[in-house]
CSV table of C-alpha atoms in Angstrom, one decimal:
chain,number,residue,atom,x,y,z
A,1166,MET,CA,8.3,1.7,-67.8
A,1167,GLU,CA,7.3,5.2,-66.7
A,1168,ARG,CA,9.0,6.6,-63.6
A,1169,ALA,CA,7.6,9.2,-61.2
A,1170,PHE,CA,8.1,10.6,-57.7
A,1171,LEU,CA,5.4,11.0,-55.1
A,1172,VAL,CA,5.9,14.1,-52.9
A,1173,LEU,CA,4.1,15.2,-49.8
A,1174,LEU,CA,3.2,18.9,-49.8
A,1175,PHE,CA,2.2,20.9,-46.8
A,1176,ARG,CA,0.2,24.1,-47.4
A,1177,LYS,CA,-1.6,26.1,-44.7
A,1178,GLY,CA,-2.0,23.1,-42.5
A,1179,ASN,CA,-3.3,20.9,-45.3
A,1180,THR,CA,-1.5,17.9,-46.8
A,1181,PHE,CA,-1.4,17.1,-50.5
A,1182,LEU,CA,0.1,14.2,-52.4
A,1183,ALA,CA,1.7,15.4,-55.6
A,1184,ARG,CA,3.0,13.3,-58.5
A,1185,LEU,CA,6.1,14.6,-60.2
A,1186,PRO,CA,7.4,12.9,-63.4
A,1187,ALA,CA,10.9,11.7,-63.4
A,1188,PRO,CA,13.3,13.4,-65.8
A,1189,THR,CA,12.7,11.9,-69.3
A,1190,ARG,CA,15.4,10.7,-71.5
A,1191,GLN,CA,15.7,11.6,-75.2
A,1192,GLU,CA,14.0,9.1,-77.4
A,1193,THR,CA,16.3,6.8,-79.3
A,1194,PRO,CA,16.0,6.5,-83.1
A,1195,THR,CA,14.7,2.9,-82.6
A,1196,GLY,CA,11.5,1.6,-81.1
A,1197,ILE,CA,7.9,2.7,-81.5
A,1198,ARG,CA,8.8,6.2,-82.6
A,1199,THR,CA,10.3,4.9,-85.8
A,1200,GLN,CA,7.1,3.1,-86.8
A,1201,MET,CA,4.3,4.3,-89.1
A,1202,PHE,CA,2.7,6.5,-86.4
A,1203,HIS,CA,6.0,8.4,-86.2
A,1204,THR,CA,6.0,8.8,-90.0
A,1205,LEU,CA,2.4,10.3,-89.8
A,1206,ALA,CA,3.3,12.5,-86.9
A,1207,ALA,CA,6.3,13.9,-88.7
A,1208,ARG,CA,4.1,14.8,-91.6
A,1209,THR,CA,1.6,16.6,-89.4
A,1210,PRO,CA,2.6,20.3,-89.2
A,1211,ALA,CA,3.6,21.6,-85.8
A,1212,ASP,CA,2.7,25.1,-84.7
A,1213,PRO,CA,5.6,26.7,-82.7
A,1214,ASP,CA,3.1,29.2,-81.1
A,1215,TYR,CA,1.4,26.3,-79.2
A,1216,PRO,CA,2.9,24.4,-76.3
A,1217,ALA,CA,4.1,20.8,-76.9
A,1218,ARG,CA,1.1,19.3,-75.3
A,1219,VAL,CA,-1.2,20.8,-77.9
A,1220,ARG,CA,0.6,18.8,-80.7
A,1221,GLU,CA,0.3,15.5,-78.7
A,1222,LEU,CA,-3.4,16.0,-78.0
A,1223,THR,CA,-4.0,17.0,-81.6
A,1224,LEU,CA,-2.4,13.8,-82.8
A,1225,MET,CA,-4.5,11.7,-80.4
A,1226,GLN,CA,-7.6,13.6,-81.6
A,1227,ARG,CA,-6.7,12.7,-85.2
A,1228,VAL,CA,-6.5,9.0,-84.3
A,1229,LEU,CA,-9.9,9.2,-82.5
A,1230,ASP,CA,-11.6,11.0,-85.4
A,1231,GLY,CA,-10.0,8.8,-88.1
A,1232,THR,CA,-8.2,11.7,-89.8
A,1233,LEU,CA,-4.7,10.5,-89.0
A,1234,TYR,CA,-4.0,9.6,-92.7
A,1235,ASP,CA,-5.2,12.9,-94.2
A,1236,VAL,CA,-1.5,14.1,-94.4
A,1237,LEU,CA,-0.8,11.3,-96.9
A,1238,PRO,CA,-1.2,12.5,-100.5
A,1239,ASN,CA,-2.1,9.2,-102.3
A,1240,ALA,CA,-5.0,6.9,-102.1
A,1241,PHE,CA,-4.3,3.2,-101.5
A,1242,HIS,CA,-5.0,2.3,-105.2
A,1243,ASP,CA,-2.5,4.9,-106.4
A,1244,GLU,CA,0.4,2.5,-106.9
A,1245,LYS,CA,2.2,4.7,-109.4
A,1246,THR,CA,2.7,8.4,-109.9
A,1247,PRO,CA,1.7,10.0,-113.2
A,1248,SER,CA,5.3,9.7,-114.2
A,1249,GLY,CA,5.3,5.9,-113.6
A,1250,ASP,CA,7.3,5.9,-110.3
A,1251,TYR,CA,6.2,3.4,-107.6
A,1252,VAL,CA,4.4,4.9,-104.6
A,1253,PRO,CA,5.5,3.2,-101.3
A,1254,LEU,CA,2.8,2.0,-98.9
A,1255,ARG,CA,3.8,4.6,-96.3
A,1256,GLU,CA,2.8,7.3,-98.8
A,1257,ARG,CA,-0.7,5.9,-99.3
A,1258,ARG,CA,-3.8,6.1,-97.2
A,1259,PRO,CA,-5.3,2.7,-96.3
A,1260,SER,CA,-8.5,1.8,-98.0
A,1261,VAL,CA,-9.9,-0.1,-95.0
A,1262,ARG,CA,-10.5,1.7,-91.7
A,1263,TYR,CA,-10.8,-0.3,-88.5
A,1264,ASN,CA,-10.7,2.3,-85.7
A,1265,ILE,CA,-10.2,0.0,-82.8
A,1266,CYS,CA,-9.1,2.9,-80.6
A,1267,ARG,CA,-12.5,4.6,-81.1
A,1268,GLU,CA,-14.3,1.3,-80.5
A,1269,VAL,CA,-12.6,0.9,-77.1
A,1270,VAL,CA,-13.3,4.5,-76.1
A,1271,GLU,CA,-17.0,4.2,-77.0
A,1272,ARG,CA,-17.4,0.9,-75.2
A,1273,SER,CA,-15.7,2.3,-72.1
A,1274,VAL,CA,-17.9,5.4,-72.1
A,1275,GLY,CA,-21.0,3.2,-72.4
A,1276,MET,CA,-19.8,1.1,-69.5
A,1277,LEU,CA,-19.2,4.3,-67.5
A,1278,PHE,CA,-22.2,6.5,-68.2
A,1279,GLY,CA,-24.5,4.2,-70.4
A,1280,GLU,CA,-28.1,3.6,-69.8
A,1281,GLY,CA,-28.7,2.3,-66.2
A,1282,ARG,CA,-25.1,3.0,-65.2
A,1283,PHE,CA,-25.2,6.7,-64.4
A,1284,PRO,CA,-24.5,7.1,-60.7
A,1285,GLU,CA,-27.0,8.4,-58.1
A,1286,LEU,CA,-26.1,11.7,-56.5
A,1287,ALA,CA,-26.7,10.9,-52.8
A,1288,SER,CA,-26.7,13.2,-49.8
A,1289,PRO,CA,-27.8,12.9,-46.1
A,1290,ASP,CA,-30.0,16.0,-46.8
A,1291,ARG,CA,-33.1,14.7,-48.6
A,1292,ALA,CA,-33.9,18.1,-50.2
A,1293,THR,CA,-30.4,18.2,-51.7
A,1294,ALA,CA,-30.6,14.7,-53.1
A,1295,LYS,CA,-33.9,15.4,-54.7
A,1296,ALA,CA,-32.9,18.7,-56.2
A,1297,LEU,CA,-29.7,17.2,-57.7
A,1298,ALA,CA,-31.6,14.3,-59.2
A,1299,ARG,CA,-34.0,16.7,-60.9
A,1300,LEU,CA,-31.2,18.9,-62.0
A,1301,ALA,CA,-29.3,16.0,-63.5
A,1302,ARG,CA,-32.4,15.0,-65.5
A,1303,GLU,CA,-33.3,18.4,-66.8
A,1304,SER,CA,-29.8,19.5,-67.6
A,1305,PHE,CA,-28.9,16.2,-69.3
A,1306,TRP,CA,-25.9,15.5,-67.1
A,1307,GLN,CA,-25.7,11.9,-68.3
A,1308,SER,CA,-25.2,13.1,-71.9
A,1309,ARG,CA,-22.7,15.8,-70.8
A,1310,MET,CA,-20.6,13.4,-68.8
A,1311,ALA,CA,-20.6,10.8,-71.6
A,1312,GLU,CA,-19.4,13.6,-74.0
A,1313,ALA,CA,-16.8,14.5,-71.5
A,1314,ALA,CA,-15.5,10.9,-71.1
A,1315,PHE,CA,-15.4,10.6,-74.9
A,1316,ARG,CA,-13.6,13.9,-75.6
A,1317,GLY,CA,-11.3,13.5,-72.6
A,1318,SER,CA,-10.1,10.1,-73.7
A,1319,ILE,CA,-7.2,11.9,-75.6
A,1320,GLY,CA,-5.9,13.3,-72.2
A,1321,SER,CA,-8.1,15.9,-70.6
A,1322,VAL,CA,-11.4,17.8,-70.8
A,1323,ALA,CA,-13.1,20.6,-68.9
A,1324,LEU,CA,-16.7,21.1,-67.7
A,1325,ILE,CA,-17.9,24.7,-67.6
A,1326,LEU,CA,-20.7,25.7,-65.2
A,1327,ARG,CA,-23.0,28.6,-66.1
A,1328,VAL,CA,-25.9,30.0,-64.1
A,1329,LEU,CA,-28.2,32.0,-66.4
A,1330,ARG,CA,-31.3,33.5,-64.9
A,1331,GLY,CA,-31.1,30.9,-62.1
A,1332,ARG,CA,-30.9,28.0,-64.5
A,1333,VAL,CA,-27.9,25.7,-64.5
A,1334,PHE,CA,-26.1,24.8,-67.8
A,1335,VAL,CA,-23.0,22.6,-68.3
A,1336,GLU,CA,-20.7,22.9,-71.3
A,1337,CYS,CA,-18.0,20.4,-72.2
A,1338,LEU,CA,-14.8,21.7,-73.8
A,1339,PRO,CA,-11.9,19.6,-75.0
A,1340,GLY,CA,-8.7,20.3,-73.1
A,1341,THR,CA,-6.4,20.7,-76.2
A,1342,TYR,CA,-6.4,24.5,-76.2
A,1343,LEU,CA,-7.2,25.0,-72.5
A,1344,THR,CA,-4.6,25.7,-69.7
A,1345,PRO,CA,-5.6,25.3,-66.0
A,1346,GLU,CA,-3.7,27.2,-63.3
A,1347,TYR,CA,-3.9,26.1,-59.7
A,1348,ASP,CA,-3.3,27.8,-56.4
A,1349,PRO,CA,0.2,27.0,-55.3
A,1350,GLU,CA,-1.0,27.1,-51.7
A,1351,ALA,CA,-3.8,24.7,-52.4
A,1352,PRO,CA,-3.0,22.5,-55.5
A,1353,ASP,CA,-6.6,21.2,-55.7
A,1354,VAL,CA,-8.1,24.7,-56.1
A,1355,LEU,CA,-8.4,26.1,-59.6
A,1356,LEU,CA,-7.4,29.8,-59.9
A,1357,ARG,CA,-7.8,30.3,-63.6
A,1358,LEU,CA,-8.7,28.4,-66.8
A,1359,THR,CA,-7.5,30.0,-70.1
A,1360,GLU,CA,-8.5,29.1,-73.6
A,1361,ALA,CA,-6.2,30.3,-76.4
A,1362,ARG,CA,-6.5,29.0,-80.0
A,1363,LYS,CA,-5.9,30.3,-83.5
A,1364,VAL,CA,-8.8,30.9,-85.8
A,1365,THR,CA,-9.3,32.6,-89.1
A,1366,GLY,CA,-10.9,36.0,-89.6
A,1367,ARG,CA,-13.7,34.3,-91.4
A,1368,ALA,CA,-14.5,32.1,-88.4
A,1369,LEU,CA,-14.5,35.2,-86.2
A,1370,CYS,CA,-17.1,36.8,-88.5
A,1371,ARG,CA,-19.4,33.8,-88.0
A,1372,LEU,CA,-19.0,34.4,-84.2
A,1373,GLY,CA,-20.2,38.0,-84.6
A,1374,TYR,CA,-16.9,39.9,-84.7
A,1375,ASP,CA,-16.5,42.8,-87.1
A,1376,ILE,CA,-13.5,41.7,-89.1
A,1377,PRO,CA,-12.5,43.6,-92.3
A,1378,ARG,CA,-13.0,41.7,-95.5
A,1379,ASP,CA,-9.3,41.9,-96.3
A,1380,ASP,CA,-8.5,40.1,-93.0
A,1381,GLU,CA,-10.9,37.2,-93.4
A,1382,GLY,CA,-8.1,34.9,-94.4
A,1383,ALA,CA,-5.7,36.1,-91.7
A,1384,MET,CA,-5.0,34.2,-88.5
A,1385,PHE,CA,-6.0,35.6,-85.1
A,1386,TRP,CA,-5.7,34.5,-81.5
A,1387,PHE,CA,-9.1,33.8,-79.8
A,1388,ARG,CA,-8.8,34.1,-76.0
A,1389,ARG,CA,-11.1,33.8,-73.0
A,1390,GLU,CA,-10.5,33.2,-69.4
A,1391,TRP,CA,-12.6,31.8,-66.5
A,1392,GLY,CA,-11.5,33.4,-63.2
A,1393,LEU,CA,-12.7,33.8,-59.6
A,1394,GLU,CA,-14.8,36.8,-60.4
A,1395,ALA,CA,-15.6,36.8,-64.2
A,1396,GLU,CA,-15.6,35.0,-67.5
A,1397,THR,CA,-13.2,37.4,-69.3
A,1398,TRP,CA,-13.2,37.6,-73.1
A,1399,TYR,CA,-10.5,39.3,-75.2
A,1400,LEU,CA,-10.6,41.0,-78.5
A,1401,PRO,CA,-9.2,38.9,-81.4
A,1402,GLN,CA,-5.5,39.6,-81.8
A,1403,ARG,CA,-3.4,39.1,-84.9
A,1404,VAL,CA,-0.9,36.4,-84.5
A,1405,GLY,CA,1.9,38.8,-85.6
A,1406,ASP,CA,1.0,41.3,-82.9
A,1407,ALA,CA,1.1,38.5,-80.3
A,1408,ARG,CA,4.5,37.5,-81.4
A,1409,GLU,CA,5.7,41.0,-81.0
A,1410,GLY,CA,4.7,40.9,-77.3
A,1411,ARG,CA,1.6,43.1,-77.4
A,1412,PRO,CA,-0.8,42.2,-74.6
A,1413,PRO,CA,-4.4,41.2,-75.5
A,1414,VAL,CA,-7.2,43.7,-74.9
A,1415,VAL,CA,-10.2,42.8,-72.8
A,1416,ASP,CA,-13.5,42.7,-74.7
A,1417,ALA,CA,-15.7,44.5,-72.2
A,1418,ALA,CA,-18.9,43.9,-74.2
A,1419,ARG,CA,-18.6,40.1,-73.9
A,1420,THR,CA,-17.0,39.8,-70.5
A,1421,VAL,CA,-19.4,38.4,-67.9
A,1422,PRO,CA,-18.7,39.0,-64.2
A,1423,HIS,CA,-20.0,36.5,-61.7
A,1424,PRO,CA,-20.4,36.6,-57.8
A,1425,LEU,CA,-19.4,32.9,-57.2
A,1426,GLY,CA,-15.9,33.5,-55.8
A,1427,PHE,CA,-14.6,30.4,-57.5
A,1428,VAL,CA,-13.7,29.3,-61.0
A,1429,PRO,CA,-16.9,27.7,-62.4
A,1430,ALA,CA,-15.0,25.0,-64.2
A,1431,VAL,CA,-13.9,21.4,-63.5
A,1432,TRP,CA,-10.7,20.2,-65.0
A,1433,ILE,CA,-10.6,16.4,-65.6
A,1434,GLU,CA,-7.4,14.4,-66.3
A,1435,ASN,CA,-8.3,11.2,-68.2
A,1436,LEU,CA,-6.3,8.5,-66.5
A,1437,PRO,CA,-3.6,8.6,-63.8
A,1438,GLY,CA,0.0,8.6,-64.9
A,1439,GLY,CA,0.0,11.4,-67.5
A,1440,GLU,CA,2.0,14.6,-67.5
A,1441,SER,CA,0.1,17.3,-65.8
A,1442,PRO,CA,-2.2,18.9,-66.7
A,1443,ASP,CA,-3.2,16.0,-68.9
A,1444,GLY,CA,-3.8,12.4,-68.0
A,1445,LEU,CA,-2.9,9.3,-70.0
A,1446,CYS,CA,-4.6,8.7,-73.3
A,1447,THR,CA,-7.0,5.7,-73.2
A,1448,PHE,CA,-5.8,4.2,-76.5
A,1449,ARG,CA,-2.2,5.4,-76.8
A,1450,PRO,CA,-0.6,1.9,-76.7
A,1451,ALA,CA,-3.0,0.7,-79.5
A,1452,ILE,CA,-2.3,3.2,-82.2
A,1453,GLU,CA,0.6,1.4,-83.9
A,1454,THR,CA,-1.3,-1.9,-84.0
A,1455,GLN,CA,-4.4,-0.2,-85.3
A,1456,ILE,CA,-2.3,1.2,-88.2
A,1457,GLU,CA,-0.8,-2.3,-88.8
A,1458,ILE,CA,-4.3,-3.8,-89.0
A,1459,GLU,CA,-5.6,-1.2,-91.4
A,1460,TYR,CA,-2.7,-1.7,-93.8
A,1461,LEU,CA,-3.0,-5.5,-93.6
A,1462,LEU,CA,-6.7,-5.4,-94.4
A,1463,SER,CA,-6.1,-2.9,-97.2
A,1464,GLN,CA,-3.4,-5.2,-98.6
A,1465,GLY,CA,-5.7,-8.2,-98.3
A,1466,GLY,CA,-8.5,-6.4,-100.2
A,1467,ARG,CA,-5.9,-5.5,-102.9
A,1468,ALA,CA,-4.9,-9.2,-103.1
A,1469,LEU,CA,-8.5,-10.4,-103.5
A,1470,LYS,CA,-9.1,-7.9,-106.3
A,1471,TYR,CA,-6.0,-9.3,-108.1
A,1472,ALA,CA,-7.1,-12.9,-107.5
A,1473,SER,CA,-10.5,-12.2,-109.2
A,1474,ASP,CA,-8.6,-11.1,-112.3
A,1475,PRO,CA,-5.6,-13.4,-112.6
A,1476,LEU,CA,-2.6,-12.3,-114.7
A,1477,LEU,CA,-1.9,-14.2,-118.0
A,1478,MET,CA,1.7,-15.2,-118.6
A,1479,ILE,CA,2.8,-16.5,-122.0
A,1480,ARG,CA,6.2,-18.0,-122.7
A,1481,GLU,CA,7.6,-17.2,-126.2
A,1482,PRO,CA,7.3,-18.4,-128.9
A,1483,ALA,CA,3.5,-18.1,-128.5
A,1484,GLY,CA,2.4,-18.6,-132.1
A,1485,ALA,CA,-0.4,-16.0,-131.9
A,1486,ASP,CA,0.0,-12.6,-133.5
A,1487,ASN,CA,-3.5,-11.2,-132.9
A,1488,GLU,CA,-4.7,-9.4,-129.8
A,1489,LEU,CA,-5.3,-11.7,-126.9
A,1490,VAL,CA,-8.7,-11.7,-125.3
A,1491,ARG,CA,-9.0,-13.5,-122.0
A,1492,SER,CA,-12.4,-15.2,-121.6
A,1493,ALA,CA,-13.9,-18.6,-121.2
A,1494,GLY,CA,-15.2,-18.6,-124.8
A,1495,ASN,CA,-11.8,-17.6,-126.4
A,1496,ALA,CA,-9.2,-20.3,-127.0
A,1497,LEU,CA,-5.5,-19.4,-126.8
A,1498,VAL,CA,-3.3,-21.2,-129.4
A,1499,VAL,CA,0.4,-21.4,-128.7
A,1500,SER,CA,3.2,-23.1,-130.5
A,1501,GLU,CA,4.8,-26.4,-129.6
A,1502,LYS,CA,7.5,-24.7,-127.5
A,1503,GLY,CA,5.2,-22.1,-126.1
A,1504,ASP,CA,3.3,-22.0,-122.9
A,1505,ALA,CA,0.5,-20.0,-121.2
A,1506,LYS,CA,-0.4,-19.8,-117.5
A,1507,LEU,CA,-2.7,-17.8,-115.2
A,1508,LEU,CA,-0.9,-16.4,-112.2
A,1509,GLU,CA,-3.3,-16.7,-109.3
A,1510,ILE,CA,-3.1,-16.0,-105.6
A,1511,GLY,CA,-4.0,-18.9,-103.3
A,1512,GLY,CA,-6.6,-18.6,-100.6
A,1513,THR,CA,-4.2,-19.6,-97.9
A,1514,ALA,CA,-2.6,-16.2,-97.9
A,1515,THR,CA,-5.9,-14.5,-97.2
A,1516,SER,CA,-6.7,-16.9,-94.4
A,1517,ALA,CA,-3.3,-16.3,-92.8
A,1518,LEU,CA,-3.9,-12.5,-93.1
A,1519,LEU,CA,-7.2,-12.7,-91.3
A,1520,GLU,CA,-5.8,-14.9,-88.6
A,1521,MET,CA,-3.0,-12.3,-88.1
A,1522,VAL,CA,-5.6,-9.5,-87.9
A,1523,ARG,CA,-7.5,-11.4,-85.3
A,1524,ALA,CA,-4.4,-12.0,-83.2
A,1525,LEU,CA,-3.4,-8.3,-83.4
A,1526,ARG,CA,-6.9,-7.3,-82.4
A,1527,GLU,CA,-6.8,-9.6,-79.4
A,1528,TRP,CA,-3.4,-8.4,-78.3
A,1529,THR,CA,-4.4,-4.8,-78.7
A,1530,LEU,CA,-7.6,-5.2,-76.6
A,1531,GLU,CA,-5.6,-7.0,-74.0
A,1532,VAL,CA,-3.1,-4.1,-73.7
A,1533,ILE,CA,-5.6,-1.3,-73.4
A,1534,HIS,CA,-8.2,-3.4,-71.4
A,1535,GLY,CA,-10.8,-3.4,-74.2
A,1536,ASP,CA,-13.9,-5.6,-74.6
A,1537,ARG,CA,-12.8,-9.0,-75.7
A,1538,SER,CA,-16.2,-10.7,-75.4
A,1539,SER,CA,-17.9,-12.2,-78.4
A,1540,ALA,CA,-21.6,-12.7,-78.9
A,1541,ASP,CA,-20.9,-15.9,-80.7
A,1542,LYS,CA,-19.7,-17.4,-77.5
A,1543,LEU,CA,-22.8,-16.6,-75.5
A,1544,THR,CA,-25.2,-19.5,-76.0
A,1545,ALA,CA,-27.7,-18.6,-73.3
A,1546,ALA,CA,-28.7,-15.7,-71.0
A,1547,GLN,CA,-25.9,-15.0,-68.5
A,1548,SER,CA,-26.2,-13.7,-65.0
A,1549,GLY,CA,-24.9,-10.2,-64.1
A,1550,LYS,CA,-21.9,-11.8,-62.3
A,1551,ALA,CA,-21.1,-14.0,-65.3
A,1552,LEU,CA,-21.1,-11.0,-67.6
A,1553,GLU,CA,-18.8,-9.2,-65.2
A,1554,LEU,CA,-16.3,-12.0,-65.3
A,1555,LEU,CA,-16.5,-12.1,-69.1
A,1556,ASN,CA,-15.9,-8.4,-69.4
A,1557,ALA,CA,-13.3,-8.1,-66.6
A,1558,PRO,CA,-10.7,-6.2,-68.7
A,1559,LEU,CA,-13.3,-3.6,-69.9
A,1560,ILE,CA,-14.6,-3.2,-66.3
A,1561,SER,CA,-11.1,-2.7,-65.1
A,1562,LEU,CA,-10.7,0.3,-67.5
A,1563,ALA,CA,-14.1,1.7,-66.7
A,1564,ASP,CA,-13.4,1.4,-63.0
A,1565,ARG,CA,-10.3,3.6,-63.3
A,1566,LEU,CA,-12.3,6.1,-65.4
A,1567,ARG,CA,-14.9,6.2,-62.6
A,1568,GLY,CA,-12.3,7.9,-60.5
A,1569,SER,CA,-11.5,10.5,-63.1
A,1570,TYR,CA,-15.0,11.3,-64.4
A,1571,GLY,CA,-16.9,10.4,-61.3
A,1572,GLN,CA,-15.0,11.5,-58.2
A,1573,HIS,CA,-13.0,14.3,-59.9
A,1574,GLY,CA,-15.7,15.2,-62.5
A,1575,LEU,CA,-19.3,14.6,-61.7
A,1576,LEU,CA,-18.9,14.9,-58.0
A,1577,GLU,CA,-16.9,18.1,-58.2
A,1578,LEU,CA,-19.6,19.5,-60.5
A,1579,ALA,CA,-22.4,18.7,-58.1
A,1580,ARG,CA,-20.5,20.2,-55.2
A,1581,MET,CA,-19.9,23.3,-57.3
A,1582,VAL,CA,-23.6,23.6,-57.9
A,1583,ALA,CA,-24.2,23.3,-54.1
A,1584,ARG,CA,-21.7,26.1,-53.4
A,1585,ALA,CA,-23.4,28.3,-56.1
A,1586,SER,CA,-26.8,27.8,-54.4
A,1587,HIS,CA,-25.5,29.5,-51.3
A,1588,ILE,CA,-24.6,32.6,-53.4
A,1589,VAL,CA,-27.3,32.8,-56.1
A,1590,PRO,CA,-30.8,31.2,-56.1
A,1591,LEU,CA,-31.1,28.4,-58.6
A,1592,ARG,CA,-34.2,27.4,-60.5
A,1593,ILE,CA,-34.5,23.6,-60.7
A,1594,SER,CA,-37.6,22.3,-62.4
A,1595,GLY,CA,-39.2,25.7,-62.0
A,1596,VAL,CA,-38.7,25.8,-58.3
A,1597,GLU,CA,-36.3,28.3,-56.6
A,1598,THR,CA,-33.6,26.4,-54.7
A,1599,ARG,CA,-31.2,27.7,-52.2
A,1600,ASP,CA,-28.5,26.4,-49.7
A,1601,LEU,CA,-28.0,22.9,-51.0
A,1602,SER,CA,-25.8,20.7,-48.8
A,1603,PRO,CA,-22.2,20.2,-50.0
A,1604,GLU,CA,-22.2,16.7,-48.4
A,1605,ILE,CA,-22.7,14.8,-51.7
A,1606,SER,CA,-21.5,11.3,-52.7
A,1607,LEU,CA,-21.9,9.1,-55.7
A,1608,ARG,CA,-23.7,5.8,-55.5
A,1609,TRP,CA,-22.8,3.7,-58.5
A,1610,HIS,CA,-25.0,0.9,-59.9
A,1611,GLY,CA,-23.9,-2.5,-61.0
A,1612,TRP,CA,-22.0,-3.0,-64.2
A,1613,PHE,CA,-24.8,-5.1,-65.8
A,1614,SER,CA,-28.5,-5.4,-65.3
A,1615,GLN,CA,-29.4,-8.2,-63.0
A,1616,THR,CA,-31.5,-11.1,-64.0
A,1617,GLU,CA,-34.6,-12.1,-62.1
A,1618,GLY,CA,-32.6,-14.8,-60.4
A,1619,ASP,CA,-29.9,-12.3,-59.4
A,1620,LYS,CA,-32.6,-10.0,-57.9
A,1621,LEU,CA,-34.1,-13.0,-56.0
A,1622,GLN,CA,-30.7,-14.0,-54.5
A,1623,GLN,CA,-29.9,-10.4,-53.4
A,1624,ALA,CA,-33.4,-10.0,-51.9
A,1625,GLN,CA,-33.0,-13.2,-50.0
A,1626,ALA,CA,-29.6,-12.3,-48.7
A,1627,VAL,CA,-30.8,-8.8,-47.6
A,1628,THR,CA,-33.8,-10.4,-45.8
A,1629,THR,CA,-31.6,-12.9,-44.0
A,1630,LEU,CA,-29.2,-10.2,-42.9
A,1631,THR,CA,-32.0,-7.9,-41.7
A,1632,ALA,CA,-33.7,-10.8,-39.7
A,1633,GLY,CA,-30.4,-11.6,-38.1
A,1634,ARG,CA,-29.9,-7.9,-37.2
A,1635,VAL,CA,-26.7,-7.6,-39.1
A,1636,LEU,CA,-28.2,-4.8,-41.3
A,1637,SER,CA,-30.7,-2.2,-40.4
A,1638,ARG,CA,-33.9,-2.0,-42.5
A,1639,GLU,CA,-32.8,1.4,-43.8
A,1640,THR,CA,-29.4,0.1,-45.0
A,1641,ALA,CA,-31.1,-3.0,-46.5
A,1642,THR,CA,-33.6,-1.0,-48.4
A,1643,GLY,CA,-30.9,1.3,-49.7
A,1644,ALA,CA,-28.9,-1.7,-50.8
A,1645,VAL,CA,-31.7,-2.9,-53.1
A,1646,ALA,CA,-33.0,0.6,-54.0
A,1647,GLY,CA,-31.2,0.7,-57.3
A,1648,VAL,CA,-32.3,-2.8,-58.3
A,1649,PHE,CA,-36.0,-2.2,-57.8
A,1650,ASP,CA,-36.0,1.5,-58.9
A,1651,VAL,CA,-36.6,3.0,-55.4
A,1652,GLU,CA,-35.8,6.7,-55.7
A,1653,ASP,CA,-36.7,7.8,-52.1
A,1654,VAL,CA,-35.5,5.3,-49.5
A,1655,PRO,CA,-36.9,7.2,-46.4
A,1656,ALA,CA,-40.3,7.5,-48.1
A,1657,GLU,CA,-40.2,3.8,-49.0
A,1658,LEU,CA,-39.4,3.0,-45.3
A,1659,VAL,CA,-42.5,5.1,-44.3
A,1660,ARG,CA,-44.7,3.1,-46.7
A,1661,ILE,CA,-43.3,-0.2,-45.4
A,1662,ALA,CA,-44.0,0.8,-41.8
A,1663,ARG,CA,-47.5,1.9,-42.8
A,1664,GLU,CA,-48.3,-1.4,-44.5
A,1665,ALA,CA,-46.9,-3.4,-41.5
A,1666,ALA,CA,-49.1,-1.4,-39.1
A,1667,ALA,CA,-52.1,-2.0,-41.3
A,1668,GLY,CA,-51.6,-5.7,-41.1
A,1669,PRO,CA,-51.5,-8.4,-43.8
A,1670,GLY,CA,-53.5,-7.6,-46.9
A,1671,LYS,CA,-54.4,-4.1,-45.7
A,1672,GLN,CA,-52.9,-0.7,-46.3
A,1673,LYS,CA,-53.7,2.7,-44.7
A,1674,ASP,CA,-54.0,5.7,-46.8
């Protein structure tokens, strides 16, 4: 069980709640670290020029991409080396891939920012709400946030805000090679975000840098930094020069100053409980079981191939000196004391293997709160509430991700745009926009689309509460706005009042 301390910090009259990890003990030689994932991790080269978190995030990214086994030299069918030595299973790449970790990530992202689930950016100021809704559509914020949730599942991700000629652009960068720095007097204010990664000279040539041909295979540090006043780029620096302590040189041609006065970036930690600046990986507890499933399925496929071509065993003396041909039309003649048998594999072993795989899958999804529902078990259309109960574990995971990518991601991005509108004019849908209100909140929709029966029950409940003066008409209309695609609640209330004043069956223009 992970231990941590919660500490209250007081800075300039503000109170902050900080989480400090407890001192960790050295890992023992036994346990999960001695399993196959540890073997693969040990084979993955570690770069001492990077901090330790880069290696951990890189390993998680390999699991997500399905490239974890690339460090193994042999394919699964390579049972022997050219010299005839047996190749252990741990030295072979599995032939069957079942990336259950990626499956859980994709389903959780769909539950978080899928079609019909993207939250509404609400504000008491109607102009701000309309402007943000238009901006979210034209800047594809739904796609950007889905990309951020997918990339950030390994631990962290960053959203970069750019205002170019008044237009707003959002870029998503994985947090592997990024390092955030916060104000010690205000731990929630980002002072600097630095990117530092190694690239080849050939890659720098593709980025437009003038690298000598002899240095195309050399390694360089690529650096850039987002600060309070500028996006600062640095000239590529040889790795050897950096090791000697030579400071990087600013690339004045690519450096872009900005008048915002804040870092135009949002740093997102995936799940609570990680070691700052990274959150917990979504699928970390499932990696070992995924590896076990993939090797079991690979072994099962290997067994089925052997079963389709049984091995012939002959006990001497056989009485046949000619070459043996195994076929239905060829008779095998043996002596009186001889014997011949076909060594086959029974089907019970394959069935047991598949049952084991199903059990491992169920246990894994239970541990990481994945989707355990099955379409085979749904015999009829289900209400939205029934589907929520069926997918309760996945909803529990998505609900925690709402805090990370909603409150600390999308909401911070929207407030950053509002702050920028007070400094530089923004062009949203071709209209110049200024002074957006920072009072912004997220209004999430239901987890599942409601059936017609669900809509009727909700409408009846709202009507009863409104007639009993428990809810105001504005609150009631806002409660069902998402269900009936009402974008502008105040305008809808005006139309309702107009129709009521016109009388039954009439409407004033």
